[in-house]
XYZ file of C-alpha atoms in Angstrom:
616
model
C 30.632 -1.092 50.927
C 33.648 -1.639 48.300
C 37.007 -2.885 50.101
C 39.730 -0.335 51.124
C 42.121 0.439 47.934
C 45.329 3.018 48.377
C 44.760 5.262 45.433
C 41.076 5.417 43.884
C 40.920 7.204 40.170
C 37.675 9.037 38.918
C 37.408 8.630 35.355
C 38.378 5.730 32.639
C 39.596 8.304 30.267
C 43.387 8.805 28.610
C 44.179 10.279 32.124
C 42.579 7.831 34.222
C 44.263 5.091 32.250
C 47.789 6.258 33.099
C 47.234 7.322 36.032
C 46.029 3.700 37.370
C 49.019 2.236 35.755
C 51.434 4.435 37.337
C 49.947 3.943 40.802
C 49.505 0.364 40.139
C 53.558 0.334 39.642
C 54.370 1.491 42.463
C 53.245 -1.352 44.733
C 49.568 0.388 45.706
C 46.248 -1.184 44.940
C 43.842 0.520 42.963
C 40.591 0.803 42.003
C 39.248 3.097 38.817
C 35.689 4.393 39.054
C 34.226 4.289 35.567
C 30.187 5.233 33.966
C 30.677 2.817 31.500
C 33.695 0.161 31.299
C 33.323 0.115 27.181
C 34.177 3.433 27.334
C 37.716 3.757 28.794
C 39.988 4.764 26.519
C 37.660 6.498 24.265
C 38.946 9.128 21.489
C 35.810 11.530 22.241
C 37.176 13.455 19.580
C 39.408 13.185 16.915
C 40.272 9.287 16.466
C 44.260 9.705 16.460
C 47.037 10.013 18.792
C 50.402 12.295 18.866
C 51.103 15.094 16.341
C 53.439 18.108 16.522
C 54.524 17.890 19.977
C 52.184 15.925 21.241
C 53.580 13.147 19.590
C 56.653 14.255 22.053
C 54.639 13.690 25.086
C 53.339 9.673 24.007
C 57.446 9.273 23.345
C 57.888 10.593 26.727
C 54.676 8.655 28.288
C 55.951 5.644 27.252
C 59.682 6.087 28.249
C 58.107 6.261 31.714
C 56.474 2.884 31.666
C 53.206 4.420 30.362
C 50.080 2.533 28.571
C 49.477 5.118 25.402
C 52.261 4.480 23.163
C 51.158 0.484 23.387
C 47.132 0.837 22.574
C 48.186 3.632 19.894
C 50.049 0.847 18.299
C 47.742 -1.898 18.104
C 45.098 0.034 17.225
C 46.481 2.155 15.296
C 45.302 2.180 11.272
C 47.725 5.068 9.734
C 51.193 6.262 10.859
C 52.937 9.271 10.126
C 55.860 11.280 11.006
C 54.751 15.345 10.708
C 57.277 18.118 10.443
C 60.233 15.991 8.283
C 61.059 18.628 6.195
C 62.170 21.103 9.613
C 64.908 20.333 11.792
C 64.621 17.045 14.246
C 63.764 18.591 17.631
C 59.770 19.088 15.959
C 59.771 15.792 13.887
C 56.508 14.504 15.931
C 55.201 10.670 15.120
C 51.336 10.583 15.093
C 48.375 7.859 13.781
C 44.886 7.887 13.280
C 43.423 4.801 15.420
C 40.402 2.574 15.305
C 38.470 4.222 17.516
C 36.454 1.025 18.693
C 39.790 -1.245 18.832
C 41.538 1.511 21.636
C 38.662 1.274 23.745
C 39.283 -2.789 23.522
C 42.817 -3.137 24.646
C 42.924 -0.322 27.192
C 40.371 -2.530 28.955
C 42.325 -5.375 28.480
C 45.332 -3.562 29.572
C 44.054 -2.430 32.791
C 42.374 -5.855 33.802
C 45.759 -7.984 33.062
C 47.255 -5.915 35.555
C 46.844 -7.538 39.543
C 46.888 -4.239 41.376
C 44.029 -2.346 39.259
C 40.190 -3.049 40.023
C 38.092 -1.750 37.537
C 34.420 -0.852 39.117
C 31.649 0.239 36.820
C 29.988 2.850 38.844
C 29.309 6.793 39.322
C 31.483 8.997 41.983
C 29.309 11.874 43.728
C 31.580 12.722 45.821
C 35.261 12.996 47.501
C 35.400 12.475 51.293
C 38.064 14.987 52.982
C 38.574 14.646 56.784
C 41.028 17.519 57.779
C 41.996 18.973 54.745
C 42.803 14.910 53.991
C 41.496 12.775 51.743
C 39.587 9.590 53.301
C 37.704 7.836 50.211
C 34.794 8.073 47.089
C 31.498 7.904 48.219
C 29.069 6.398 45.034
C 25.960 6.832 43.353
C 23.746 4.207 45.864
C 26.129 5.472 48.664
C 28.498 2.708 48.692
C 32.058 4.044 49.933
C 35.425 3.497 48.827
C 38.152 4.032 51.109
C 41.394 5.466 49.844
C 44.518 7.302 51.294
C 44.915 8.899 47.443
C 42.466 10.080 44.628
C 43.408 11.117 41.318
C 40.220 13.210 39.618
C 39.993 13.137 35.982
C 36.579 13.777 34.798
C 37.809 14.649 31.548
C 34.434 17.245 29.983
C 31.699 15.764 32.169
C 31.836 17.839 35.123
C 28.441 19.928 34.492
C 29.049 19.390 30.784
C 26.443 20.393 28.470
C 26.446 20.201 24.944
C 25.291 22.413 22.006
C 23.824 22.093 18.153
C 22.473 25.301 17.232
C 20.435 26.496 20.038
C 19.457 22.441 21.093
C 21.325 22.191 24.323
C 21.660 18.623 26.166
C 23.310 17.364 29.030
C 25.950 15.301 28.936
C 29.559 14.515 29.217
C 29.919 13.595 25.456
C 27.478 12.433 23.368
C 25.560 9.842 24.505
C 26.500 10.245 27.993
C 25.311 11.314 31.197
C 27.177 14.210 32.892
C 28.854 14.619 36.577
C 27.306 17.197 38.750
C 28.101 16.547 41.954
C 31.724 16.534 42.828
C 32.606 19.510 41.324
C 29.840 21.483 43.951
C 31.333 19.788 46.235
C 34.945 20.673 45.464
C 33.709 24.534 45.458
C 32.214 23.928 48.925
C 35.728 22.549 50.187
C 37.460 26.206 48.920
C 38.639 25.270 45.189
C 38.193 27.831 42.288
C 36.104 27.099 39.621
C 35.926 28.113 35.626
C 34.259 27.386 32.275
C 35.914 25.986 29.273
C 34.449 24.745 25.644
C 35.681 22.623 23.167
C 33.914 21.060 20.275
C 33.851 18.278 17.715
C 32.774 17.948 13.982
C 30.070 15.988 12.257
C 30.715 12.197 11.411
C 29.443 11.509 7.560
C 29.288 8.031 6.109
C 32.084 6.859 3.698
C 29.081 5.143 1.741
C 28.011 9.124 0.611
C 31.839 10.542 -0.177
C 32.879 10.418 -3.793
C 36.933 9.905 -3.465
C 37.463 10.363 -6.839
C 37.486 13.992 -6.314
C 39.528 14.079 -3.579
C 43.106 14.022 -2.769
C 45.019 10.988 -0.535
C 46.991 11.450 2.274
C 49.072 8.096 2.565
C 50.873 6.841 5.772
C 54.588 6.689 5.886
C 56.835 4.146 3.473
C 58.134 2.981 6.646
C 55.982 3.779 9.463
C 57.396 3.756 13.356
C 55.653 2.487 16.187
C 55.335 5.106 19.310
C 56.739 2.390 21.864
C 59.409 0.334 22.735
C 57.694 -2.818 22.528
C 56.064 -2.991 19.529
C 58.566 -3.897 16.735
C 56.287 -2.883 13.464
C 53.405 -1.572 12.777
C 51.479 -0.976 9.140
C 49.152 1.575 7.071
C 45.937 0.035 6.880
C 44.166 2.903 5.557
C 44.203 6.245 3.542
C 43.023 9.779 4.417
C 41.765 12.585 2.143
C 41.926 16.082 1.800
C 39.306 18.285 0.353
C 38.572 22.244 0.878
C 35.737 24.671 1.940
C 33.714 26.834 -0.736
C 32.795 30.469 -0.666
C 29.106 29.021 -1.199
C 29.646 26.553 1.760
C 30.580 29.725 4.176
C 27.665 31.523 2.848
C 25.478 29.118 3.885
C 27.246 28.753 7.011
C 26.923 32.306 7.783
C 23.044 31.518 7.515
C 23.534 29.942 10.983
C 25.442 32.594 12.880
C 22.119 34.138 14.548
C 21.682 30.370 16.091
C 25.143 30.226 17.011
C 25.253 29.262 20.998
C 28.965 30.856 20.450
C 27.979 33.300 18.689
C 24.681 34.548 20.871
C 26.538 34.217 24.107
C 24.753 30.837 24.776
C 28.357 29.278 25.543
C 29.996 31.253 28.284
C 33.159 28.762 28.603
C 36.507 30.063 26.078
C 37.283 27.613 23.715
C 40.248 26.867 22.093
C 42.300 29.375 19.666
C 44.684 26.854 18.513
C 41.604 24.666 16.799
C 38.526 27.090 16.233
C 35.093 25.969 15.401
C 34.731 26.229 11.151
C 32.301 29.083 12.176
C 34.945 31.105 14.133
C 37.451 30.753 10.976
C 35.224 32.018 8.456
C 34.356 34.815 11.015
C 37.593 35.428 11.887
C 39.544 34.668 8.196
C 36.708 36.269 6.109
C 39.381 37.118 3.530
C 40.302 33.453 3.143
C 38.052 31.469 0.690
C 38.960 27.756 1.563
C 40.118 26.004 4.146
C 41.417 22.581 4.419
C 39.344 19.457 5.802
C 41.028 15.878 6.032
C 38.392 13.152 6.098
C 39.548 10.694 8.540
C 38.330 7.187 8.788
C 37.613 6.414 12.346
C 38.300 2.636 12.122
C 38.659 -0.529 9.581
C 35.138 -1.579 10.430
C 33.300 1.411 10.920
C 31.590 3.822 7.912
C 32.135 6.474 10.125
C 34.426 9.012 8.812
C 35.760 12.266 11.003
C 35.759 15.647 9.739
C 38.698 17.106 10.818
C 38.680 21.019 10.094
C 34.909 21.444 10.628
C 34.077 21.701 14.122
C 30.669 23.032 15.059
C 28.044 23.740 16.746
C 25.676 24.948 14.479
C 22.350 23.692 13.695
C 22.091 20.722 11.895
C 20.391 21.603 8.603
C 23.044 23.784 8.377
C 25.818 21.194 9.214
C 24.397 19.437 6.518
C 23.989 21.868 3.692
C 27.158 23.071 4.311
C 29.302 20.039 4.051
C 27.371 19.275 0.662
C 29.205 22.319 -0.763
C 32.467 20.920 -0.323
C 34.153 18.500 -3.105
C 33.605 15.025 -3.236
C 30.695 15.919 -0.581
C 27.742 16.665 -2.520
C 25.632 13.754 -1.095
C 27.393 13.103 1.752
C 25.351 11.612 4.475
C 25.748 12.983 8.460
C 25.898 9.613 10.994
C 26.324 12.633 14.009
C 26.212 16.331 14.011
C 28.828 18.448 15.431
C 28.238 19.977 18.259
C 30.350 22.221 21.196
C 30.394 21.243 24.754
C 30.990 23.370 27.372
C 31.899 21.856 31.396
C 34.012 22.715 34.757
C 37.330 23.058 35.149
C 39.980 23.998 38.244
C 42.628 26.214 37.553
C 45.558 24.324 38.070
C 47.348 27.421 40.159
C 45.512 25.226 42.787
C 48.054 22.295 43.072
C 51.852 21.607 42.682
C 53.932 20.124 40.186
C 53.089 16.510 41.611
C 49.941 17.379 40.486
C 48.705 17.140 44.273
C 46.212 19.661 45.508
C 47.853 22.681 48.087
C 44.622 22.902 49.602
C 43.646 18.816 50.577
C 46.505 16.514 51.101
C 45.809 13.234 49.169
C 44.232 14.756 46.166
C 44.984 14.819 42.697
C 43.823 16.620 39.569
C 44.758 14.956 35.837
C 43.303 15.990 31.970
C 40.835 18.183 31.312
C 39.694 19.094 34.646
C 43.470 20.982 34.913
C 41.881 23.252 31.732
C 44.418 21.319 29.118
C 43.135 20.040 25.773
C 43.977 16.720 24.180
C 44.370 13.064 24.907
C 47.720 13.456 24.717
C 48.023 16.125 27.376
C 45.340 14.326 29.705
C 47.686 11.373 29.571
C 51.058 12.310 30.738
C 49.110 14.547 33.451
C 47.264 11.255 34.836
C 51.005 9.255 34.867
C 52.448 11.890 36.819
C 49.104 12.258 38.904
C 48.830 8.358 39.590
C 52.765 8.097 40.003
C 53.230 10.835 42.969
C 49.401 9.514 44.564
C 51.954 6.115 44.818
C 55.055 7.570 45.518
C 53.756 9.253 48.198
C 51.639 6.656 49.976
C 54.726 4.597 49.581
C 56.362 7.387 51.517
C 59.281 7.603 48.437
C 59.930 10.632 46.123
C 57.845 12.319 44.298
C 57.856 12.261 40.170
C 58.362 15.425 39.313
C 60.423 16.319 35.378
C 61.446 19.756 34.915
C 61.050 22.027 31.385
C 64.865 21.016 30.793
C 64.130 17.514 30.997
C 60.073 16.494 29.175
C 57.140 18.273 27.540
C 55.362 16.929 30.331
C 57.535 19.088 32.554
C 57.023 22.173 30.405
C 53.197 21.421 30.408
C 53.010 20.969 34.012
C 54.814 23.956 35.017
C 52.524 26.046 32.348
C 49.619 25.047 33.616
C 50.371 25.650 37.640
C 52.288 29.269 36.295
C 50.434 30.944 33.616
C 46.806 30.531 34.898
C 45.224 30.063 31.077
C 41.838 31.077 30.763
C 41.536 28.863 27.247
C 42.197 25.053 27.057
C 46.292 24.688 27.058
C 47.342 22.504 24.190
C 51.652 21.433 23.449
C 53.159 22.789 21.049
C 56.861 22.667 20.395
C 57.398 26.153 20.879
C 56.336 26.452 24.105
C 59.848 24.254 24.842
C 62.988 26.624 25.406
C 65.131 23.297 25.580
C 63.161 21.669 22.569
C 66.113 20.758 20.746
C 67.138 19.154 23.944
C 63.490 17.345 24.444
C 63.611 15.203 20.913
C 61.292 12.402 20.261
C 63.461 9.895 19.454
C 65.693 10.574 22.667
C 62.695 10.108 25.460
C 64.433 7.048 26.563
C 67.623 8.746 27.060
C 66.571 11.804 29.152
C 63.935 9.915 31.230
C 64.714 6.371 31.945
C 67.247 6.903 34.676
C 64.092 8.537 36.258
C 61.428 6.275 35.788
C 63.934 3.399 37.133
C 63.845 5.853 40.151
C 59.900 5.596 40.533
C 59.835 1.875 40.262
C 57.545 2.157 36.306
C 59.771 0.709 34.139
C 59.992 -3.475 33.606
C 62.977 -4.753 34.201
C 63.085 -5.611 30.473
C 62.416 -1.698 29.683
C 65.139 -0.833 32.044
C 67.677 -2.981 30.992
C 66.838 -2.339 27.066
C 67.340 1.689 28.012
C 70.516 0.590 29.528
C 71.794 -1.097 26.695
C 71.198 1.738 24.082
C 72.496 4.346 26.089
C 75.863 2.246 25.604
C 75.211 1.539 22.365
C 75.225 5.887 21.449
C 78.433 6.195 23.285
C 79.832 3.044 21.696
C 78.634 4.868 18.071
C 79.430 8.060 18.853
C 83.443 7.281 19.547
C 82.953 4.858 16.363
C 82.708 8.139 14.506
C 85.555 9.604 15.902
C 87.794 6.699 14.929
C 86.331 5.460 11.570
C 87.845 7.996 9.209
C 87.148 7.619 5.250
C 90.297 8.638 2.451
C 89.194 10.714 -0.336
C 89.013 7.568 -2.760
C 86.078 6.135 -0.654
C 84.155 9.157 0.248
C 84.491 11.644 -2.256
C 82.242 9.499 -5.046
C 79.472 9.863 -2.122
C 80.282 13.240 -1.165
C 79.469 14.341 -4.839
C 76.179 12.496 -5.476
C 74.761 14.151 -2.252
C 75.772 17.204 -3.508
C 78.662 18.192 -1.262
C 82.235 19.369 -1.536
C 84.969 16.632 -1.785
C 87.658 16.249 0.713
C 91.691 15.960 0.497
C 92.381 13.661 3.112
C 91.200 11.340 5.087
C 88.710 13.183 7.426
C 86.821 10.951 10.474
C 83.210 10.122 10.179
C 82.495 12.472 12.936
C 83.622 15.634 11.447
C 81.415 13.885 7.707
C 78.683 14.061 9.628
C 78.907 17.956 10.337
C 77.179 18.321 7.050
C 74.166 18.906 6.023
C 73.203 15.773 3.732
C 75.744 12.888 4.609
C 73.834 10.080 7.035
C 75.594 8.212 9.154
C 74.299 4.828 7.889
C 76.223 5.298 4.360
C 79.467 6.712 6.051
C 79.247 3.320 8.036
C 78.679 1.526 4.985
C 81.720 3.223 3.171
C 83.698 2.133 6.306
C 82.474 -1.479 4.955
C 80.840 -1.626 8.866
C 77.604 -3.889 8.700
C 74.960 -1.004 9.739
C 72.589 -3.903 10.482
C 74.142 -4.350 13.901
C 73.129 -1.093 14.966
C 69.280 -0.470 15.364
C 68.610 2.643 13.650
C 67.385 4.753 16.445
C 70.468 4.550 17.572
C 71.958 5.479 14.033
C 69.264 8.729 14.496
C 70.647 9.857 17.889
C 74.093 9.868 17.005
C 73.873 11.884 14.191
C 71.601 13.999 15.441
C 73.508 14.804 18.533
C 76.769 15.363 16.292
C 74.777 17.759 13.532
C 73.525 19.662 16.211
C 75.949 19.633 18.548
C 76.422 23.218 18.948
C 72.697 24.104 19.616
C 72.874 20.914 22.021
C 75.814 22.485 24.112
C 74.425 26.051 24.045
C 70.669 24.574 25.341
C 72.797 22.181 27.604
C 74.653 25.838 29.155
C 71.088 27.502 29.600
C 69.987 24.878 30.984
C 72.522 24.358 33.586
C 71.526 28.264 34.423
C 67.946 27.682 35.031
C 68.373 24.571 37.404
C 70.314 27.225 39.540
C 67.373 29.104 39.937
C 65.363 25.836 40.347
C 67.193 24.696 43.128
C 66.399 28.194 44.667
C 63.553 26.888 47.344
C 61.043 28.831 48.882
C 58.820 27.179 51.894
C 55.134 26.929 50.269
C 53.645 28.705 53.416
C 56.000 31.876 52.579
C 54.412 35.076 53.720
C 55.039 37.525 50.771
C 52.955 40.118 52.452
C 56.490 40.688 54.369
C 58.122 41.672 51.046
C 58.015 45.151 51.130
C 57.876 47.018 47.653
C 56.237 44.252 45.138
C 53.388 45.582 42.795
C 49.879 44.744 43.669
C 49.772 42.778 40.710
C 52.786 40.270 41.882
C 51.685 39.961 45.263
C 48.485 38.730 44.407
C 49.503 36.533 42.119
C 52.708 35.048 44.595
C 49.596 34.601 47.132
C 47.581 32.605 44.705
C 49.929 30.615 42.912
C 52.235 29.732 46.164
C 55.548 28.882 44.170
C 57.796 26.927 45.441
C 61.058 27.947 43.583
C 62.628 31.065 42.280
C 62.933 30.048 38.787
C 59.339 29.129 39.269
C 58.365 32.555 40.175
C 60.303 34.002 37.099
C 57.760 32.199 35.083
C 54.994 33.876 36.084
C 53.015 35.979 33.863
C 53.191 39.601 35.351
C 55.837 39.240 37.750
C 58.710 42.138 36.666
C 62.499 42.076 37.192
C 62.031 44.437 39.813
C 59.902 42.384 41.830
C 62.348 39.366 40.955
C 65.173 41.291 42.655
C 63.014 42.868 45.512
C 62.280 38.857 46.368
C 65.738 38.065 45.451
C 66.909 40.363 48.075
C 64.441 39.722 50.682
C 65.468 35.812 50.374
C 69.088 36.307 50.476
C 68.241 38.219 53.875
């Protein structure tokens, strides 16, 4: 029998690894259950990290003390910042990243720190004692006792996998699957569903001819995700090439041995990132589509197809891709294939992340029916934080849609009961203009102080720029520029002189001047300001308008927030709500008002019947 920990986590993926942290930083010791300790950290997928609003949530993961922004960095081979040419609040930072270096230091990471035990070794099940959570029994029935567990089993809950009508068990390929805990959470009362995602071939650089191809370079400048890392560097290149009308003809071959396709795959997959076999069904009118061969690390041959997921047979894989530019004799190291595993509706727990049903218990990633590293990750920090917080009978961690992207993705996935994988974008954020990148620091530090994640070097760095942005901003207010200085600028940029001497602040309310050369016509040495602090000011004063308007609506929908309802409420006593509310107010159990005006199918009548009834 393993020794007593205070917060056990299932599962060494993205979730699992912040959620460990988090609990670990909190004062409780914990232990993280893992198949296969090379493993944690894996990029099952795609072998890159961020992008459009996702890139948001790393920001945000890291503001809160979290591990992701730091392994995307070192391992990270090719940095970009997507969206430049659209306003700020979407600018999202992403890389691609060795996919055998992440694995590396998120071991590393995990073992440096003294309250995380790492313990290669299967779950089978969760003991609950009174709706309580008591421990992890193990494969060779070795228990773990534990007053917390957070569950993130990313796909291998009853996962199976699919090429063409070949179907194998497994969590991802390679890899054994988890049966038994997720019977066991159906015995114990919790709803169960069916998703699918999928992944493309791997080919070997060796075959590609990138002659005929097109590069994708990193950024001039790249910028690292987190605030420790003070530069990072393109190591590689990626390339773009395009689909045929010959390579969806013979693609089309394959539909009759298409799991999706013949009903094979029950689970709903993702519309945001189809299967290449669901575009061309779906966009038969559109003869190409784009593909972006990614190199999955400086010492691999491996490269990803990104764009041409699949599950269809091999030969046809194969044939396929050799229809596609600079493919012709491309060579497949692993076929695509679909995998389809168990989820829980995440209706089933709060915003903590806790379970309403069994006190103690946790759900993170995947297993809440999200999509993405990205997404697993900020769900298994808030997951492992609140296990912590709670044990260490302090406040819960909990960020509202005002304040993260992990609040808005939170608060979709307990509200709007998704039968498809949920993925973040940036217009699922009302307050996005609010929830920048570059301002995670700003908007979530004083919280993550609270919860007892940040270093004291993190904290006191957070501190310091905050000062540093009011400092700047009042700089612009007082620096002011005559004619003779600015109006040589003004013109070059294309923008109207002025007649007198006008402050830097009120500059800045154009469209092309940057704050760095107004400083610089002040004759102010803009190397004493870091320049994230440059970007914050002068986004803040461009925008200032939008930021005040968001800031009012905002201030609106906290009232509503603050609106509590006890999570026992009866609403069989409201009198008058359609059938379809009620049921859903029983199932979901909110515990605010504004949460209940989020829910799908709940009317303005029914708001004000409840409204009413409350105020009685």
């Amino acid at each position: 029998m393993y020794n007593a920990y205070n917060v056990v986590v299932i599962g060494g993926g993205h979730a699992g690894i912040e959620a460990a942290c988090a609990a670990a930083k909190t004062g409780c010791s914990v232990a993280l259950i893992t198949m296969d300790t090379n493993k944690i950290g894996m990029a099952s997928c795609n072998p890159s990290i961020g992008g459009t609003a996702k890139g948001h949530i790393v920001r945000e993961i890291d503001a809160l003390g979290g591990a992701m922004g730091q392994l995307a960095d070192k391992a990270g081979i090719h940095f970009k910042m997507l969206n430049r040419s659209k306003g700020p609040a979407v600018w999202s930072p992403r890389c691609q990243i060795d996919k055998d270096l992440y694995p590396v230091y998120a071991y590393d990471y995990l073992e440096k720190h003294k309250n995380i035990t790492v313990i290669e070794e299967t779950a089978i099940e969760i003991i609950v004692d009174n709706y309580t959570v008591r421990g992890v029994r193990l494969m060779h029935d070795d228990i773990i006792a534990a007053l917390a567990v957070v569950f993130c089993p990313g796909t291998f809950l009853n996962g199976v996998m699919y090429t063409g009508m070949k179907k194998t068990r497994g969590g991802r390929y390679g890899e054994s699957p988890s049966d038994m805990i997720s019977q066991g959470l159906q015995s114990m009362g919790f709803k169960v569903g069916r998703l699918k995602t999928g992944t493309p071939p791997r080919i070997s650089a060796k075959s590609v001819d990138f002659s005929q191809l097109e590069a994708e370079e990193g950024d001039i400048d790249p910028q690292p995700f987190s605030f420790f890392t003070d530069k990072v560097e393109n190591k590689i290149k990626c390339y773009q090439t395009m689909t045929t009308e010959r390579c969806h003809e013979i693609l089309r071959m394959g539909f009759d041995q298409s799991p999706m396709f013949r009903g094979e795959i029950k689970g709903v997959g993702p519309r945001y990132c189809p299967s290449i076999e669901d575009k061309i069904n779906r966009f038969a009118d559109h003869p190409n589509h784009k593909i972006v061969l990614e190199p999955e690390g400086l010492n691999t041959d491996s490269i990803y197809v990104n764009g041409f997921s699949t599950s269809l047979p091999a030969p046809i894989q194969q044939a396929g891709l050799r229809e596609l530019p600079g493919l012709e004799f491309c060579k497949i190291l692993r076929y695509g294939y679909a995998i389809e595993y168990d989820y829980f509706p995440s209706y089933q727990l709060f915003h903590t992340l806790e379970s309403k049903n069994i006190r103690g218990l946790y759900f993170a990633g995947q297993v809440n029916g999200s999509s993405g590293y990205e997404e697993a990750a900020g769900q298994g920090l808030i997951a492992g934080a609140n296990a912590g917080l709670k044990i260490m009978e302090r406040d819960p961690l909990e960020l509202r849609r005002d304040e993260a992207y992990i609040g808005v993705m939170i608060d979709d996935l307990v509200n709007k009961c998704s039968d498809e994988p949920y993925r973040m974008f940036t217009s699922l954020a009302e307050y996005r203009l609010l929830l920048r990148q570059d301002n995670a620091e700003a908007r979530l530090h004083t919280k993550a102080t609270k919860a007892g994640l940040l270093t004291e070097e993190h904290r006191r760095s957070c501190e310091v720029d905050a000062d540093a942005i009011k400092l700047v901003t009042s700089q612009t207010k007082i620096y002011k520029l005559t004619p003779e200085k600015a109006n040589l600028y003004l013109n070059s940029i294309g923008e109207s002189p002025i007649d007198g001497t006008t402050s830097i602040y009120n500059l800045l309310k154009r469209v092309n001047t940057r704050i760095e050369d107004l400083f610089a016509l002040y004759d102010y040495d803009i190397n004493l300001i870091k320049q994230k602090i440059f970007r914050q000011v002068e986004t803040n004063i461009k925008y200032e308008g939008y930021i005040k308007h968001q800031l009012a609506e905002a201030e609106r929908f906290k009232e509503n927030e603050n609106k509590y309802i006890p999570v026992d409420f009866d609403y069989t006593k409201v009198k008058s709500l359609s059938a379809e509310a009620m049921e859903k107010l029983i199932k979901i159990r909110p515990t605010s008002f504004g949460q209940i005006s989020r829910i799908p199918g709940i009317s303005a009548t029914d708001m004000s019947i409840i409204s009413v009834f409350l105020k009685k």
